[in-house]
Amino acid sequence: MIPVQGVRGETLAVLGLGRSGLSAARALAAGGARVLVWDDTPAALERAAEEGFEPRNLVQDRALDDVARLIVSPGIPHLYPRPNPAVAAALRAGVPVDNDIGLFFQSLGGETWDAYDRPPRVIAVTGSNGKSTTAALIHHLLTASGRESQLAGNIGRGVLDIDRPGDGGVVVLELSSYQTELARALTPDIAVFTNLSPDHLDRHGGLGGYFAAKRRLFAEGGPDRAVIGVDETEGAFLAGQLAEGRSDDRVIRISAARKLQGPGWHVFARKGFLSEWRKGRQIASVDLREIAGLPGAHNHQNACAAFAAVRALGMGPREIEAGLRSFKGLPHRSQQIAEVNNVRYVNDSKATNVDSALKALEAFPRIRWVCGGLMKEGGLEALAPALDRVAKAYVIGREAESFALQLPGVTAETCGDMALAVALAVAEAQPGEVVLLAPAAASFDQYDNFEKRGEDFTACVLRELGLEPGEA
């Protein structure tokens, strides 16, 4: 645990008692604070009370009079489309609002670091797509090389639940826009921006607000190094704002779409090869084409981001290449389930929006596509560039018929549920094809979350192939 510093003797309130909320409450108590808690769910309040935390309805009159700060969990709206009533009350009362990420950066350093020969470092990763894979890949590269690393934030453990890092240890954080927008302290040593595509627009008042939330990771504390994906206008703009000039190697530009040129520090992937250039000359190259855990251009972008981040820590190219080759990927993110009779079965249930689904489709030449669910704003038109790769779509979900109608030129069968979709796809798949779950939609019409959807896909595939878990 990382006890929160600077709160001894103060009263702080925690709103939302999921993983991050309870973790924050415990870390505040360990730092000597009096901790009040509130959640709309009675069971969550009861669990917190059993741990000794004091429940208080934070929207009652004068409930915040003695509160020094309100700590808000990421799922709770704090600005758009409208603040949660307790957050609105705090804003009216002038009570500062923060989250567990702000508490983490407030508390990680301190005088104890003077005893370290090499102070611990923090790498923070944000972006629309690929941030989980990028963060996990950075963590994998570090641990594979024998370095101490902890993975936290949106992936792994809660940020305040980790162990205090040792000499030269690295903390790798995956941070969502909800977290970066609200944190009062953001001071990573290395910050990574993967890409930007429309998502969570209701929570940020539009695309500009969404980008501004991501940008805070780079603007608030000023990282020593910034790794920036420049394949979108927003990333190119951010890199330009951070760099003092073309040769400023504090900014490492990355791309999976084009060769980057100029005197600066660049890492890019073209035709399956990762290249590192610095001061106008090539430093390293890695063949990514046969790395099963990193298929497709979107994962090549993740590889570029992770490569750049650990290079900024001083790791050598050959050491990084060995780590890339041993990376198995993450569950539900381009995860290969099985390969039977030259047909691959891939679970990308995390492809919940059109942009991530497009990248998944572009990773394979011939696809039996399991898709559908609760569609997001904007429709499916952006998928058009990859639809010629689809041999057939097997559409699931409550909106299956309307989903299928938005796939012009694609043979689509409305299946409704996962079991039927997988059974048909397995029966009809030909050698050289990929049976791919990349829904391009949310899961909540049929599943609690994308993980449950991916687990169902995996179970259905294994059942149809007559395999046991771990046998594929």
Short mmCIF file of C-alpha atoms in Angstrom, two decimals:
data_model
loop_
_atom_site.label_atom_id
_atom_site.label_comp_id
_atom_site.label_asym_id
_atom_site.label_seq_id
_atom_site.Cartn_x
_atom_site.Cartn_y
_atom_site.Cartn_z
CA MET A 1 0.00 0.00 0.00
CA ILE A 2 1.02 3.62 -0.62
CA PRO A 3 -0.19 5.59 2.45
CA VAL A 4 -1.44 9.02 1.42
CA GLN A 5 0.88 11.80 2.52
CA GLY A 6 -0.14 15.23 3.80
CA VAL A 7 -3.56 14.27 5.16
CA ARG A 8 -2.85 13.43 8.80
CA GLY A 9 -5.54 14.88 11.05
CA GLU A 10 -7.75 15.93 8.14
CA THR A 11 -11.22 14.68 7.25
CA LEU A 12 -11.62 13.42 3.68
CA ALA A 13 -14.66 11.89 2.01
CA VAL A 14 -14.64 9.09 -0.56
CA LEU A 15 -17.50 8.88 -3.07
CA GLY A 16 -17.94 5.47 -4.74
CA LEU A 17 -16.73 2.30 -3.05
CA GLY A 18 -15.61 0.07 -5.88
CA ARG A 19 -12.01 -1.10 -6.22
CA SER A 20 -10.42 2.36 -6.46
CA GLY A 21 -12.71 3.94 -3.84
CA LEU A 22 -12.03 1.36 -1.14
CA SER A 23 -8.33 1.40 -1.99
CA ALA A 24 -8.29 5.19 -1.57
CA ALA A 25 -10.14 4.97 1.74
CA ARG A 26 -7.63 2.47 3.12
CA ALA A 27 -4.63 4.50 1.94
CA LEU A 28 -6.08 7.70 3.42
CA ALA A 29 -6.62 5.96 6.77
CA ALA A 30 -3.05 4.62 6.64
CA GLY A 31 -1.89 8.22 6.15
CA GLY A 32 -3.67 9.34 9.31
CA ALA A 33 -6.83 10.85 7.85
CA ARG A 34 -10.36 10.52 9.15
CA VAL A 35 -12.25 8.91 6.27
CA LEU A 36 -15.94 9.37 5.47
CA VAL A 37 -17.50 7.20 2.76
CA TRP A 38 -20.63 7.18 0.61
CA ASP A 39 -22.06 4.98 -2.12
CA ASP A 40 -25.58 4.64 -3.48
CA THR A 41 -25.33 0.86 -3.08
CA PRO A 42 -26.21 -0.29 0.47
CA ALA A 43 -24.04 -3.43 0.16
CA ALA A 44 -20.98 -1.34 -0.70
CA LEU A 45 -21.61 0.96 2.27
CA GLU A 46 -21.98 -2.06 4.55
CA ARG A 47 -18.65 -3.51 3.38
CA ALA A 48 -16.90 -0.20 4.02
CA ALA A 49 -18.49 0.13 7.47
CA GLU A 50 -17.24 -3.36 8.34
CA GLU A 51 -13.72 -2.06 7.67
CA GLY A 52 -14.31 0.79 10.13
CA PHE A 53 -15.07 3.62 7.71
CA GLU A 54 -17.74 6.13 8.69
CA PRO A 55 -20.71 6.36 6.27
CA ARG A 56 -22.10 9.81 5.57
CA ASN A 57 -24.69 10.90 3.01
CA LEU A 58 -22.68 13.59 1.25
CA VAL A 59 -25.68 15.34 -0.31
CA GLN A 60 -27.33 16.14 3.00
CA ASP A 61 -27.29 19.72 4.22
CA ARG A 62 -23.89 20.75 5.65
CA ALA A 63 -22.50 17.23 5.14
CA LEU A 64 -19.28 18.68 3.72
CA ASP A 65 -18.64 21.35 6.35
CA ASP A 66 -15.70 19.48 7.92
CA VAL A 67 -14.43 17.82 4.71
CA ALA A 68 -11.04 18.95 3.37
CA ARG A 69 -11.26 17.07 0.06
CA LEU A 70 -13.70 14.82 -1.82
CA ILE A 71 -12.18 11.75 -3.52
CA VAL A 72 -14.27 10.54 -6.45
CA SER A 73 -14.19 7.12 -8.14
CA PRO A 74 -13.70 7.12 -11.94
CA GLY A 75 -17.16 5.90 -12.92
CA ILE A 76 -18.90 8.84 -11.23
CA PRO A 77 -19.58 11.91 -13.42
CA HIS A 78 -17.84 15.00 -12.09
CA LEU A 79 -18.53 17.49 -14.92
CA TYR A 80 -20.49 16.21 -17.93
CA PRO A 81 -23.21 15.38 -18.74
CA ARG A 82 -23.84 16.71 -15.22
CA PRO A 83 -21.97 16.29 -11.93
CA ASN A 84 -23.08 13.67 -9.45
CA PRO A 85 -25.11 15.43 -6.71
CA ALA A 86 -22.35 14.92 -4.12
CA VAL A 87 -19.75 16.35 -6.52
CA ALA A 88 -22.05 19.29 -7.27
CA ALA A 89 -22.41 19.89 -3.54
CA ALA A 90 -18.62 19.87 -3.12
CA LEU A 91 -18.19 22.35 -5.96
CA ARG A 92 -20.76 24.69 -4.43
CA ALA A 93 -19.11 24.41 -1.00
CA GLY A 94 -15.61 25.03 -2.38
CA VAL A 95 -14.38 21.57 -1.38
CA PRO A 96 -11.52 20.41 -3.68
CA VAL A 97 -12.32 17.30 -5.72
CA ASP A 98 -9.62 14.71 -6.47
CA ASN A 99 -9.22 10.99 -7.20
CA ASP A 100 -6.92 8.11 -6.31
CA ILE A 101 -4.51 8.99 -9.13
CA GLY A 102 -3.98 12.46 -7.67
CA LEU A 103 -3.44 10.96 -4.22
CA PHE A 104 -0.91 8.51 -5.68
CA PHE A 105 1.25 11.17 -7.31
CA GLN A 106 0.95 13.33 -4.18
CA SER A 107 2.24 10.48 -2.04
CA LEU A 108 4.71 8.36 -4.03
CA GLY A 109 7.89 10.41 -3.58
CA GLY A 110 9.29 12.10 -0.54
CA GLU A 111 12.33 12.14 1.65
CA THR A 112 12.61 8.34 1.73
CA TRP A 113 13.79 8.41 -1.90
CA ASP A 114 17.01 10.09 -0.82
CA ALA A 115 18.21 6.66 0.31
CA TYR A 116 17.83 5.16 -3.19
CA ASP A 117 20.79 4.93 -5.55
CA ARG A 118 18.26 5.03 -8.43
CA PRO A 119 14.93 6.68 -7.66
CA PRO A 120 11.81 4.79 -8.77
CA ARG A 121 10.19 5.89 -12.02
CA VAL A 122 6.57 6.14 -13.17
CA ILE A 123 5.43 5.49 -16.74
CA ALA A 124 1.82 6.56 -17.39
CA VAL A 125 -0.07 5.47 -20.52
CA THR A 126 -3.24 7.06 -21.88
CA GLY A 127 -5.08 7.19 -25.21
CA SER A 128 -8.28 5.87 -26.77
CA ASN A 129 -7.20 2.42 -27.97
CA GLY A 130 -4.28 0.20 -27.08
CA LYS A 131 -3.43 1.70 -23.71
CA SER A 132 -4.03 -1.55 -21.80
CA THR A 133 -1.88 -3.57 -24.20
CA THR A 134 0.81 -0.87 -24.24
CA ALA A 135 0.94 -0.66 -20.44
CA ALA A 136 1.01 -4.45 -20.09
CA LEU A 137 3.70 -4.71 -22.76
CA ILE A 138 5.90 -2.12 -21.04
CA HIS A 139 5.50 -4.05 -17.78
CA HIS A 140 6.34 -7.31 -19.57
CA LEU A 141 9.46 -5.85 -21.21
CA LEU A 142 10.71 -4.61 -17.84
CA THR A 143 10.06 -7.83 -15.94
CA ALA A 144 11.43 -9.99 -18.75
CA SER A 145 14.68 -8.05 -18.48
CA GLY A 146 14.85 -8.60 -14.72
CA ARG A 147 13.77 -5.09 -13.71
CA GLU A 148 11.32 -4.48 -10.88
CA SER A 149 7.96 -3.37 -12.28
CA GLN A 150 4.40 -3.02 -11.01
CA LEU A 151 1.33 -2.62 -13.21
CA ALA A 152 -1.56 -0.55 -11.87
CA GLY A 153 -4.39 1.87 -12.60
CA ASN A 154 -7.04 0.70 -15.05
CA ILE A 155 -5.17 -2.59 -15.32
CA GLY A 156 -3.58 -4.71 -12.64
CA ARG A 157 -3.86 -3.36 -9.10
CA GLY A 158 -5.31 -0.11 -7.80
CA VAL A 159 -2.64 2.60 -7.76
CA LEU A 160 -2.67 2.93 -3.98
CA ASP A 161 -2.67 -0.85 -3.48
CA ILE A 162 0.79 -1.40 -4.96
CA ASP A 163 3.91 -1.96 -2.89
CA ARG A 164 6.24 0.97 -2.39
CA PRO A 165 8.74 0.56 -5.27
CA GLY A 166 12.29 -0.44 -4.51
CA ASP A 167 15.57 0.99 -5.72
CA GLY A 168 15.21 1.62 -9.46
CA GLY A 169 11.71 0.14 -9.52
CA VAL A 170 9.18 1.18 -12.15
CA VAL A 171 5.44 1.71 -11.76
CA VAL A 172 3.49 1.40 -15.02
CA LEU A 173 0.06 3.03 -14.98
CA GLU A 174 -2.78 2.76 -17.47
CA LEU A 175 -4.91 5.89 -17.09
CA SER A 176 -8.33 6.62 -18.56
CA SER A 177 -9.62 10.06 -19.50
CA TYR A 178 -11.84 9.97 -16.40
CA GLN A 179 -8.73 9.62 -14.24
CA THR A 180 -6.49 12.16 -16.00
CA GLU A 181 -9.25 14.78 -16.10
CA LEU A 182 -9.82 14.83 -12.35
CA ALA A 183 -6.42 14.10 -10.76
CA ARG A 184 -5.00 17.19 -9.03
CA ALA A 185 -1.43 15.85 -9.30
CA LEU A 186 -0.03 14.23 -12.47
CA THR A 187 3.75 13.91 -12.47
CA PRO A 188 4.91 10.80 -14.35
CA ASP A 189 8.54 10.52 -15.44
CA ILE A 190 7.47 9.20 -18.84
CA ALA A 191 4.01 9.80 -20.33
CA VAL A 192 2.62 7.90 -23.32
CA PHE A 193 -0.22 8.99 -25.65
CA THR A 194 -1.22 6.16 -27.97
CA ASN A 195 -3.93 7.67 -30.18
CA LEU A 196 -7.28 9.45 -30.12
CA SER A 197 -10.68 8.41 -31.49
CA PRO A 198 -14.19 9.46 -30.40
CA ASP A 199 -15.20 7.77 -27.13
CA HIS A 200 -16.82 8.78 -23.83
CA LEU A 201 -17.95 12.01 -25.48
CA ASP A 202 -20.94 12.43 -23.14
CA ARG A 203 -18.56 12.42 -20.14
CA HIS A 204 -16.31 15.10 -21.62
CA GLY A 205 -18.71 17.40 -23.45
CA GLY A 206 -17.45 16.39 -26.90
CA LEU A 207 -14.21 15.45 -28.63
CA GLY A 208 -12.38 18.61 -27.57
CA GLY A 209 -13.09 17.95 -23.91
CA TYR A 210 -12.04 14.33 -24.32
CA PHE A 211 -8.69 15.37 -25.84
CA ALA A 212 -8.22 18.02 -23.14
CA ALA A 213 -8.66 15.34 -20.47
CA LYS A 214 -5.92 13.22 -22.07
CA ARG A 215 -3.66 16.24 -22.58
CA ARG A 216 -3.59 16.99 -18.83
CA LEU A 217 -1.21 14.04 -18.33
CA PHE A 218 1.41 15.99 -20.29
CA ALA A 219 0.54 19.55 -19.31
CA GLU A 220 0.08 19.40 -15.53
CA GLY A 221 3.42 18.06 -14.36
CA GLY A 222 5.59 18.00 -17.44
CA PRO A 223 7.08 14.50 -17.85
CA ASP A 224 10.80 14.13 -18.50
CA ARG A 225 9.94 12.26 -21.70
CA ALA A 226 6.74 12.12 -23.73
CA VAL A 227 5.96 9.29 -26.17
CA ILE A 228 3.32 10.59 -28.59
CA GLY A 229 1.38 8.77 -31.30
CA VAL A 230 1.19 11.22 -34.20
CA ASP A 231 -1.11 9.34 -36.60
CA GLU A 232 -4.00 11.63 -35.65
CA THR A 233 -4.08 15.41 -35.74
CA GLU A 234 -4.47 15.66 -31.97
CA GLY A 235 -1.29 13.64 -31.34
CA ALA A 236 0.71 15.64 -33.88
CA PHE A 237 -0.57 18.84 -32.24
CA LEU A 238 0.36 17.61 -28.76
CA ALA A 239 3.87 16.63 -29.86
CA GLY A 240 4.31 20.06 -31.42
CA GLN A 241 3.21 21.77 -28.22
CA LEU A 242 5.63 19.79 -26.05
CA ALA A 243 8.75 19.99 -28.23
CA GLU A 244 11.02 23.03 -28.17
CA GLY A 245 12.17 22.26 -31.71
CA ARG A 246 12.49 19.52 -34.32
CA SER A 247 15.50 17.93 -32.61
CA ASP A 248 14.07 17.99 -29.07
CA ASP A 249 14.40 14.34 -28.04
CA ARG A 250 12.33 14.79 -24.91
CA VAL A 251 9.45 14.02 -27.29
CA ILE A 252 9.52 10.62 -29.00
CA ARG A 253 7.07 10.52 -31.90
CA ILE A 254 5.60 7.15 -32.86
CA SER A 255 3.57 5.98 -35.86
CA ALA A 256 2.11 2.81 -37.35
CA ALA A 257 1.07 4.58 -40.55
CA ARG A 258 4.15 6.23 -42.03
CA LYS A 259 7.87 6.73 -41.88
CA LEU A 260 8.76 9.61 -39.58
CA GLN A 261 11.51 11.94 -40.68
CA GLY A 262 13.56 14.73 -39.21
CA PRO A 263 16.32 15.16 -36.62
CA GLY A 264 14.24 14.14 -33.61
CA TRP A 265 13.64 10.78 -31.93
CA HIS A 266 11.19 8.58 -33.87
CA VAL A 267 9.87 5.02 -33.56
CA PHE A 268 7.57 3.81 -36.34
CA ALA A 269 6.30 0.60 -37.93
CA ARG A 270 5.93 0.02 -41.67
CA LYS A 271 5.09 -3.26 -43.40
CA GLY A 272 5.59 -5.15 -40.16
CA PHE A 273 9.01 -3.72 -39.26
CA LEU A 274 9.61 -1.44 -36.27
CA SER A 275 12.35 1.14 -36.80
CA GLU A 276 13.99 3.54 -34.38
CA TRP A 277 15.58 6.69 -35.79
CA ARG A 278 17.44 9.36 -33.88
CA LYS A 279 19.27 12.45 -35.16
CA GLY A 280 18.52 11.43 -38.73
CA ARG A 281 19.91 7.89 -38.62
CA GLN A 282 18.49 4.47 -37.90
CA ILE A 283 19.38 3.00 -34.51
CA ALA A 284 17.43 -0.27 -34.46
CA SER A 285 14.94 -2.44 -36.34
CA VAL A 286 12.63 -5.27 -35.20
CA ASP A 287 10.58 -7.64 -37.38
CA LEU A 288 7.11 -7.72 -35.79
CA ARG A 289 5.40 -9.88 -38.40
CA GLU A 290 5.71 -13.25 -36.66
CA ILE A 291 5.05 -12.07 -33.10
CA ALA A 292 1.73 -13.81 -32.37
CA GLY A 293 0.94 -11.62 -29.35
CA LEU A 294 1.08 -8.43 -31.45
CA PRO A 295 -0.92 -8.95 -34.67
CA GLY A 296 -1.90 -6.07 -36.95
CA ALA A 297 -1.02 -2.42 -37.36
CA HIS A 298 -2.79 -1.38 -34.15
CA ASN A 299 -0.60 -3.73 -32.12
CA HIS A 300 2.44 -2.56 -34.03
CA GLN A 301 1.60 0.92 -32.79
CA ASN A 302 1.42 -0.48 -29.25
CA ALA A 303 4.83 -2.10 -29.80
CA CYS A 304 6.27 1.24 -30.97
CA ALA A 305 4.92 3.01 -27.88
CA ALA A 306 6.26 0.38 -25.47
CA PHE A 307 9.63 0.21 -27.29
CA ALA A 308 10.00 4.00 -27.03
CA ALA A 309 9.03 4.09 -23.35
CA VAL A 310 11.57 1.50 -22.23
CA ARG A 311 14.25 2.94 -24.54
CA ALA A 312 13.73 6.19 -22.63
CA LEU A 313 14.59 4.20 -19.48
CA GLY A 314 17.82 2.97 -21.09
CA MET A 315 16.93 -0.56 -22.24
CA GLY A 316 18.81 -1.83 -25.30
CA PRO A 317 17.08 -2.71 -28.60
CA ARG A 318 18.03 -6.42 -28.59
CA GLU A 319 16.85 -6.81 -25.00
CA ILE A 320 13.55 -5.19 -25.96
CA GLU A 321 13.18 -7.40 -29.04
CA ALA A 322 13.51 -10.53 -26.92
CA GLY A 323 10.76 -9.25 -24.63
CA LEU A 324 8.47 -8.43 -27.56
CA ARG A 325 8.81 -11.98 -28.86
CA SER A 326 7.82 -13.51 -25.52
CA PHE A 327 4.72 -11.31 -25.08
CA LYS A 328 1.52 -13.39 -25.20
CA GLY A 329 -0.98 -10.54 -25.41
CA LEU A 330 -3.85 -9.68 -23.09
CA PRO A 331 -7.15 -11.50 -22.64
CA HIS A 332 -9.89 -10.11 -24.89
CA ARG A 333 -7.43 -8.00 -26.91
CA SER A 334 -6.39 -9.78 -30.13
CA GLN A 335 -6.09 -12.92 -27.97
CA GLN A 336 -5.53 -16.10 -29.97
CA ILE A 337 -7.76 -18.81 -28.50
CA ALA A 338 -6.87 -21.70 -30.79
CA GLU A 339 -5.58 -22.66 -34.23
CA VAL A 340 -7.11 -25.81 -35.74
CA ASN A 341 -6.93 -26.97 -39.37
CA ASN A 342 -5.19 -23.70 -40.31
CA VAL A 343 -8.08 -21.63 -38.93
CA ARG A 344 -7.25 -19.17 -36.15
CA TYR A 345 -9.74 -18.16 -33.45
CA VAL A 346 -9.17 -14.67 -32.01
CA ASN A 347 -10.96 -12.96 -29.11
CA ASP A 348 -10.94 -9.15 -29.36
CA SER A 349 -13.99 -8.51 -27.17
CA LYS A 350 -12.36 -5.25 -26.02
CA ALA A 351 -13.03 -3.84 -29.52
CA THR A 352 -16.13 -2.09 -28.22
CA ASN A 353 -16.02 0.90 -30.59
CA VAL A 354 -15.81 1.21 -34.35
CA ASP A 355 -12.22 2.45 -34.41
CA SER A 356 -10.85 -0.49 -32.40
CA ALA A 357 -12.93 -2.96 -34.41
CA LEU A 358 -11.58 -1.48 -37.65
CA LYS A 359 -8.03 -2.05 -36.44
CA ALA A 360 -8.89 -5.64 -35.49
CA LEU A 361 -10.36 -6.31 -38.94
CA GLU A 362 -7.34 -4.78 -40.65
CA ALA A 363 -5.04 -7.22 -38.85
CA PHE A 364 -6.24 -10.28 -40.80
CA PRO A 365 -6.78 -10.95 -44.54
CA ARG A 366 -9.87 -13.20 -44.46
CA ILE A 367 -12.33 -13.14 -41.58
CA ARG A 368 -15.41 -14.88 -40.21
CA TRP A 369 -16.56 -11.94 -38.10
CA VAL A 370 -18.58 -12.30 -34.88
CA CYS A 371 -19.91 -8.82 -34.14
CA GLY A 372 -22.76 -6.80 -32.67
CA GLY A 373 -24.16 -5.58 -29.36
CA LEU A 374 -25.25 -2.12 -28.24
CA MET A 375 -24.12 0.24 -30.99
CA LYS A 376 -22.44 3.52 -30.08
CA GLU A 377 -23.01 6.93 -31.63
CA GLY A 378 -21.90 7.48 -35.21
CA GLY A 379 -22.95 4.18 -36.78
CA LEU A 380 -20.66 1.73 -38.58
CA GLU A 381 -19.61 3.68 -41.69
CA ALA A 382 -16.00 3.95 -40.52
CA LEU A 383 -15.66 0.16 -40.87
CA ALA A 384 -16.01 0.37 -44.67
CA PRO A 385 -12.24 0.25 -45.50
CA ALA A 386 -11.95 -3.25 -43.96
CA LEU A 387 -15.24 -4.88 -44.92
CA ASP A 388 -13.72 -6.48 -48.04
CA ARG A 389 -11.77 -8.72 -45.64
CA VAL A 390 -14.98 -10.17 -44.18
CA ALA A 391 -16.05 -13.50 -45.68
CA LYS A 392 -19.19 -13.40 -43.55
CA ALA A 393 -20.51 -11.57 -40.48
CA TYR A 394 -22.33 -13.40 -37.68
CA VAL A 395 -24.26 -10.72 -35.82
CA ILE A 396 -25.26 -11.05 -32.16
CA GLY A 397 -27.09 -8.81 -29.73
CA ARG A 398 -30.39 -7.08 -29.27
CA GLU A 399 -29.73 -4.78 -32.24
CA ALA A 400 -28.50 -7.54 -34.55
CA GLU A 401 -30.84 -6.77 -37.45
CA SER A 402 -30.10 -3.04 -37.57
CA PHE A 403 -26.38 -3.77 -37.12
CA ALA A 404 -26.40 -6.14 -40.11
CA LEU A 405 -28.16 -3.54 -42.27
CA GLN A 406 -25.20 -1.17 -41.77
CA LEU A 407 -22.71 -3.60 -43.39
CA PRO A 408 -23.14 -2.95 -47.14
CA GLY A 409 -21.73 -5.66 -49.40
CA VAL A 410 -21.13 -8.06 -46.50
CA THR A 411 -22.90 -11.40 -46.23
CA ALA A 412 -24.38 -11.15 -42.75
CA GLU A 413 -26.40 -13.64 -40.73
CA THR A 414 -28.45 -12.51 -37.76
CA CYS A 415 -27.63 -15.00 -35.02
CA GLY A 416 -28.77 -13.28 -31.86
CA ASP A 417 -26.63 -15.17 -29.37
CA MET A 418 -22.96 -16.11 -29.18
CA ALA A 419 -23.46 -19.89 -29.25
CA LEU A 420 -25.17 -19.86 -32.64
CA ALA A 421 -22.74 -17.31 -34.11
CA VAL A 422 -19.70 -19.35 -33.11
CA ALA A 423 -21.24 -22.65 -34.21
CA LEU A 424 -21.93 -21.28 -37.70
CA ALA A 425 -18.54 -19.57 -37.98
CA VAL A 426 -16.65 -22.72 -36.97
CA ALA A 427 -18.66 -24.87 -39.37
CA GLU A 428 -18.15 -22.52 -42.31
CA ALA A 429 -14.54 -21.38 -41.76
CA GLN A 430 -12.02 -22.33 -44.44
CA PRO A 431 -8.25 -22.92 -44.06
CA GLY A 432 -6.37 -19.64 -43.89
CA GLU A 433 -9.31 -17.74 -42.37
CA VAL A 434 -9.69 -16.20 -38.92
CA VAL A 435 -12.81 -16.47 -36.76
CA LEU A 436 -12.69 -13.10 -35.03
CA LEU A 437 -14.78 -11.63 -32.22
CA ALA A 438 -14.49 -7.85 -32.65
CA PRO A 439 -17.96 -6.57 -31.70
CA ALA A 440 -17.73 -2.84 -32.60
CA ALA A 441 -20.37 -2.38 -29.90
CA ALA A 442 -20.88 -2.41 -26.15
CA SER A 443 -21.78 -5.66 -24.39
CA PHE A 444 -24.42 -4.58 -21.92
CA ASP A 445 -27.45 -5.91 -23.83
CA GLN A 446 -26.28 -9.49 -23.18
CA TYR A 447 -23.29 -9.38 -20.79
CA ASP A 448 -22.16 -7.52 -17.68
CA ASN A 449 -18.96 -6.40 -19.43
CA PHE A 450 -16.69 -7.11 -22.39
CA GLU A 451 -14.74 -9.65 -20.33
CA LYS A 452 -17.83 -11.83 -19.87
CA ARG A 453 -18.54 -11.58 -23.60
CA GLY A 454 -14.99 -12.66 -24.43
CA GLU A 455 -15.16 -15.53 -21.98
CA ASP A 456 -18.39 -16.74 -23.60
CA PHE A 457 -16.82 -16.55 -27.05
CA THR A 458 -13.82 -18.53 -25.83
CA ALA A 459 -15.99 -21.19 -24.18
CA CYS A 460 -18.14 -21.53 -27.31
CA VAL A 461 -15.06 -21.88 -29.55
CA LEU A 462 -13.50 -24.55 -27.36
CA ARG A 463 -16.79 -26.44 -27.14
CA GLU A 464 -17.29 -26.40 -30.91
CA LEU A 465 -13.70 -27.57 -31.49
CA GLY A 466 -13.93 -30.26 -28.81
CA LEU A 467 -11.06 -28.76 -26.81
CA GLU A 468 -10.50 -28.28 -23.09
CA PRO A 469 -9.26 -24.96 -21.67
CA GLY A 470 -5.48 -24.82 -22.04
CA GLU A 471 -5.49 -27.55 -24.67
CA ALA A 472 -5.58 -25.27 -27.75
#
